[in-house]
Short mmCIF file of the C-alpha atoms (twelve columns), coordinates in Angstrom:
data_MODEL
# 
_entry.id   MODEL 
# 
loop_
_atom_site.group_PDB 
_atom_site.id 
_atom_site.type_symbol 
_atom_site.label_atom_id 
_atom_site.label_alt_id 
_atom_site.label_comp_id 
_atom_site.label_asym_id 
_atom_site.label_seq_id 
_atom_site.Cartn_x 
_atom_site.Cartn_y 
_atom_site.Cartn_z 
_atom_site.pdbx_PDB_model_num 
ATOM 1   C CA . UNK A 1   0.000   0.000  0.000  1 
ATOM 2   C CA . UNK A 2   1.418   3.404  -0.931 1 
ATOM 3   C CA . UNK A 3   2.046   6.068  1.670  1 
ATOM 4   C CA . UNK A 4   -0.753  8.161  0.166  1 
ATOM 5   C CA . UNK A 5   -3.294  5.442  1.028  1 
ATOM 6   C CA . UNK A 6   -2.221  5.215  4.662  1 
ATOM 7   C CA . UNK A 7   -3.930  7.202  7.369  1 
ATOM 8   C CA . UNK A 8   -2.004  10.289 8.414  1 
ATOM 9   C CA . UNK A 9   -1.833  12.028 11.727 1 
ATOM 10  C CA . UNK A 10  -0.074  15.037 13.166 1 
ATOM 11  C CA . UNK A 11  0.807   16.214 16.638 1 
ATOM 12  C CA . UNK A 12  -0.359  19.754 17.346 1 
ATOM 13  C CA . UNK A 13  1.397   21.511 20.205 1 
ATOM 14  C CA . UNK A 14  -0.387  24.063 22.353 1 
ATOM 15  C CA . UNK A 15  2.935   25.798 22.967 1 
ATOM 16  C CA . UNK A 16  2.729   27.343 19.495 1 
ATOM 17  C CA . UNK A 17  0.399   29.878 21.075 1 
ATOM 18  C CA . UNK A 18  3.428   31.252 22.924 1 
ATOM 19  C CA . UNK A 19  5.297   31.830 19.644 1 
ATOM 20  C CA . UNK A 20  5.516   35.610 19.039 1 
ATOM 21  C CA . UNK A 21  4.922   35.006 15.332 1 
ATOM 22  C CA . UNK A 22  1.575   33.396 16.173 1 
ATOM 23  C CA . UNK A 23  0.643   35.953 18.824 1 
ATOM 24  C CA . UNK A 24  1.059   38.768 16.301 1 
ATOM 25  C CA . UNK A 25  -1.347  37.256 13.771 1 
ATOM 26  C CA . UNK A 26  -4.763  38.602 12.976 1 
ATOM 27  C CA . UNK A 27  -7.715  36.443 13.954 1 
ATOM 28  C CA . UNK A 28  -8.281  35.509 10.308 1 
ATOM 29  C CA . UNK A 29  -4.635  34.444 9.791  1 
ATOM 30  C CA . UNK A 30  -4.473  32.451 13.031 1 
ATOM 31  C CA . UNK A 31  -7.710  30.690 12.110 1 
ATOM 32  C CA . UNK A 32  -6.300  29.854 8.683  1 
ATOM 33  C CA . UNK A 33  -3.133  28.449 10.260 1 
ATOM 34  C CA . UNK A 34  -5.182  26.078 12.421 1 
ATOM 35  C CA . UNK A 35  -7.327  25.054 9.442  1 
ATOM 36  C CA . UNK A 36  -4.212  24.348 7.370  1 
ATOM 37  C CA . UNK A 37  -2.689  22.269 10.174 1 
ATOM 38  C CA . UNK A 38  -5.910  20.259 10.449 1 
ATOM 39  C CA . UNK A 39  -6.355  19.917 6.677  1 
ATOM 40  C CA . UNK A 40  -7.003  16.306 5.659  1 
ATOM 41  C CA . UNK A 41  -4.063  16.405 3.231  1 
ATOM 42  C CA . UNK A 42  -1.580  17.878 5.719  1 
ATOM 43  C CA . UNK A 43  1.171   15.385 6.505  1 
ATOM 44  C CA . UNK A 44  2.583   14.906 9.980  1 
ATOM 45  C CA . UNK A 45  5.574   16.971 8.862  1 
ATOM 46  C CA . UNK A 46  3.492   19.922 7.626  1 
ATOM 47  C CA . UNK A 47  3.449   19.434 3.846  1 
ATOM 48  C CA . UNK A 48  0.132   20.142 2.146  1 
ATOM 49  C CA . UNK A 49  -0.241  19.337 -1.545 1 
ATOM 50  C CA . UNK A 50  -2.814  21.676 -3.034 1 
ATOM 51  C CA . UNK A 51  -3.310  24.875 -4.946 1 
ATOM 52  C CA . UNK A 52  -4.518  28.203 -3.654 1 
ATOM 53  C CA . UNK A 53  -8.137  27.809 -4.807 1 
ATOM 54  C CA . UNK A 54  -8.476  24.236 -3.541 1 
ATOM 55  C CA . UNK A 55  -7.069  25.094 -0.120 1 
ATOM 56  C CA . UNK A 56  -9.269  28.181 0.150  1 
ATOM 57  C CA . UNK A 57  -12.312 26.044 -0.592 1 
ATOM 58  C CA . UNK A 58  -11.266 23.300 1.852  1 
ATOM 59  C CA . UNK A 59  -10.726 25.901 4.557  1 
ATOM 60  C CA . UNK A 60  -14.135 27.417 3.882  1 
ATOM 61  C CA . UNK A 61  -12.644 30.797 3.039  1 
ATOM 62  C CA . UNK A 62  -13.359 33.351 0.357  1 
ATOM 63  C CA . UNK A 63  -10.401 33.238 -2.106 1 
ATOM 64  C CA . UNK A 64  -9.516  36.903 -1.522 1 
ATOM 65  C CA . UNK A 65  -9.644  36.566 2.260  1 
ATOM 66  C CA . UNK A 66  -7.646  33.326 2.024  1 
ATOM 67  C CA . UNK A 67  -4.936  35.095 -0.006 1 
ATOM 68  C CA . UNK A 68  -4.742  37.987 2.451  1 
ATOM 69  C CA . UNK A 69  -4.506  35.695 5.480  1 
ATOM 70  C CA . UNK A 70  -2.023  33.390 3.740  1 
ATOM 71  C CA . UNK A 71  0.181   36.352 2.825  1 
ATOM 72  C CA . UNK A 72  0.199   37.316 6.507  1 
ATOM 73  C CA . UNK A 73  1.253   33.768 7.452  1 
ATOM 74  C CA . UNK A 74  4.016   33.808 4.848  1 
ATOM 75  C CA . UNK A 75  5.335   37.206 5.912  1 
ATOM 76  C CA . UNK A 76  5.467   36.002 9.531  1 
ATOM 77  C CA . UNK A 77  7.592   33.026 8.456  1 
ATOM 78  C CA . UNK A 78  5.080   30.392 9.542  1 
ATOM 79  C CA . UNK A 79  4.318   28.915 6.110  1 
ATOM 80  C CA . UNK A 80  5.969   28.701 2.706  1 
ATOM 81  C CA . UNK A 81  4.187   28.009 -0.578 1 
ATOM 82  C CA . UNK A 82  5.098   27.095 -4.120 1 
ATOM 83  C CA . UNK A 83  1.805   27.803 -5.867 1 
ATOM 84  C CA . UNK A 84  3.173   26.702 -9.246 1 
ATOM 85  C CA . UNK A 85  3.899   23.241 -7.833 1 
ATOM 86  C CA . UNK A 86  0.779   23.416 -5.632 1 
ATOM 87  C CA . UNK A 87  2.614   22.735 -2.384 1 
ATOM 88  C CA . UNK A 88  2.491   24.408 1.054  1 
ATOM 89  C CA . UNK A 89  4.828   23.771 3.996  1 
ATOM 90  C CA . UNK A 90  4.258   24.535 7.687  1 
ATOM 91  C CA . UNK A 91  7.858   24.100 8.794  1 
ATOM 92  C CA . UNK A 92  7.401   24.149 12.573 1 
ATOM 93  C CA . UNK A 93  5.270   20.985 12.407 1 
ATOM 94  C CA . UNK A 94  8.480   18.977 11.765 1 
ATOM 95  C CA . UNK A 95  10.056  20.425 14.896 1 
ATOM 96  C CA . UNK A 96  6.897   19.807 16.937 1 
ATOM 97  C CA . UNK A 97  6.647   16.153 15.893 1 
ATOM 98  C CA . UNK A 98  10.062  14.590 15.211 1 
ATOM 99  C CA . UNK A 99  10.028  10.894 14.275 1 
ATOM 100 C CA . UNK A 100 9.726   8.704  17.359 1 
ATOM 101 C CA . UNK A 101 11.102  5.596  15.677 1 
ATOM 102 C CA . UNK A 102 12.640  4.269  12.460 1 
ATOM 103 C CA . UNK A 103 9.240   3.364  10.983 1 
ATOM 104 C CA . UNK A 104 7.998   6.943  11.282 1 
ATOM 105 C CA . UNK A 105 11.203  8.264  9.680  1 
ATOM 106 C CA . UNK A 106 10.834  5.731  6.848  1 
ATOM 107 C CA . UNK A 107 7.179   6.675  6.368  1 
ATOM 108 C CA . UNK A 108 8.068   10.336 6.056  1 
ATOM 109 C CA . UNK A 109 10.704  9.539  3.483  1 
ATOM 110 C CA . UNK A 110 8.146   7.534  1.523  1 
ATOM 111 C CA . UNK A 111 5.564   10.331 1.658  1 
ATOM 112 C CA . UNK A 112 8.029   12.667 -0.053 1 
ATOM 113 C CA . UNK A 113 7.390   10.654 -3.208 1 
ATOM 114 C CA . UNK A 114 3.762   11.794 -3.117 1 
ATOM 115 C CA . UNK A 115 4.729   15.472 -3.160 1 
ATOM 116 C CA . UNK A 116 5.232   17.437 -6.387 1 
ATOM 117 C CA . UNK A 117 8.817   17.818 -7.600 1 
ATOM 118 C CA . UNK A 118 10.064  21.330 -6.811 1 
ATOM 119 C CA . UNK A 119 12.609  23.216 -4.701 1 
ATOM 120 C CA . UNK A 120 10.107  23.375 -1.833 1 
ATOM 121 C CA . UNK A 121 9.996   19.570 -1.738 1 
ATOM 122 C CA . UNK A 122 13.787  19.573 -1.382 1 
ATOM 123 C CA . UNK A 123 13.484  22.086 1.450  1 
ATOM 124 C CA . UNK A 124 10.920  19.835 3.141  1 
ATOM 125 C CA . UNK A 125 13.270  16.850 2.750  1 
ATOM 126 C CA . UNK A 126 16.194  18.763 4.247  1 
ATOM 127 C CA . UNK A 127 14.081  19.982 7.158  1 
ATOM 128 C CA . UNK A 128 12.788  16.475 7.856  1 
ATOM 129 C CA . UNK A 129 16.342  15.130 7.677  1 
ATOM 130 C CA . UNK A 130 17.602  17.739 10.172 1 
ATOM 131 C CA . UNK A 131 14.893  16.666 12.618 1 
ATOM 132 C CA . UNK A 132 15.183  12.903 12.017 1 
ATOM 133 C CA . UNK A 133 17.810  12.618 14.755 1 
ATOM 134 C CA . UNK A 134 18.922  9.036  15.332 1 
ATOM 135 C CA . UNK A 135 16.655  7.886  12.507 1 
ATOM 136 C CA . UNK A 136 18.372  9.940  9.790  1 
ATOM 137 C CA . UNK A 137 19.661  6.863  7.949  1 
ATOM 138 C CA . UNK A 138 16.178  5.353  7.661  1 
ATOM 139 C CA . UNK A 139 14.726  8.648  6.475  1 
ATOM 140 C CA . UNK A 140 17.507  9.160  3.913  1 
ATOM 141 C CA . UNK A 141 17.104  5.649  2.507  1 
ATOM 142 C CA . UNK A 142 13.328  5.978  2.165  1 
ATOM 143 C CA . UNK A 143 13.617  9.488  0.676  1 
ATOM 144 C CA . UNK A 144 16.026  8.148  -1.938 1 
ATOM 145 C CA . UNK A 145 14.009  5.009  -2.730 1 
ATOM 146 C CA . UNK A 146 10.521  6.526  -2.797 1 
ATOM 147 C CA . UNK A 147 11.023  10.265 -3.181 1 
ATOM 148 C CA . UNK A 148 13.968  10.199 -5.565 1 
ATOM 149 C CA . UNK A 149 15.850  12.622 -3.305 1 
ATOM 150 C CA . UNK A 150 19.487  12.583 -2.320 1 
ATOM 151 C CA . UNK A 151 19.744  14.413 0.995  1 
ATOM 152 C CA . UNK A 152 23.502  14.802 0.413  1 
ATOM 153 C CA . UNK A 153 22.674  17.104 -2.513 1 
ATOM 154 C CA . UNK A 154 21.178  19.702 -0.181 1 
ATOM 155 C CA . UNK A 155 23.007  22.583 1.401  1 
ATOM 156 C CA . UNK A 156 21.946  25.158 3.942  1 
ATOM 157 C CA . UNK A 157 22.408  28.821 3.109  1 
ATOM 158 C CA . UNK A 158 21.200  31.495 5.516  1 
ATOM 159 C CA . UNK A 159 19.296  28.790 7.390  1 
ATOM 160 C CA . UNK A 160 17.383  27.677 4.283  1 
ATOM 161 C CA . UNK A 161 18.087  24.234 2.780  1 
ATOM 162 C CA . UNK A 162 18.620  24.428 -0.995 1 
ATOM 163 C CA . UNK A 163 19.707  22.018 -3.691 1 
ATOM 164 C CA . UNK A 164 23.449  22.420 -4.250 1 
ATOM 165 C CA . UNK A 165 24.201  24.786 -7.104 1 
ATOM 166 C CA . UNK A 166 20.773  26.502 -7.131 1 
ATOM 167 C CA . UNK A 167 20.141  29.977 -5.858 1 
ATOM 168 C CA . UNK A 168 16.876  31.872 -5.442 1 
# 
């Protein structure tokens, strides 16, 4: 059974409410953040495959209001999106829920194969790898086998993982 057919879950931490980036959000943006985190397609590591219109509809938001709230989330550094590839990433979800065992790390590596190919997917892979801890080998192997990613081909520049040789 492919990773996309398996049930997914995520750990949501109440301590995020203490994050100054969250405290400074408007009510609309904070509500959107929660809806994105609870989205049925959101992985345990915060990746959400989907375009702007689809996510707005799933979140029950008017497209214009969704865009305004999402822009606020992006400018606060809480989410990143590649709308061309139709992929969103809530980076702190990786930190909040690191893999607890080798099976979880392997599952995350496998799920990368379900995400669209783009630089954001490489950033997600690098972030997951950094938080894989003792299970980094299992994650790397699964990411290579199922996601077609070589974690060794990623570098970190100004705190942002990038494919080697590519610049923004």
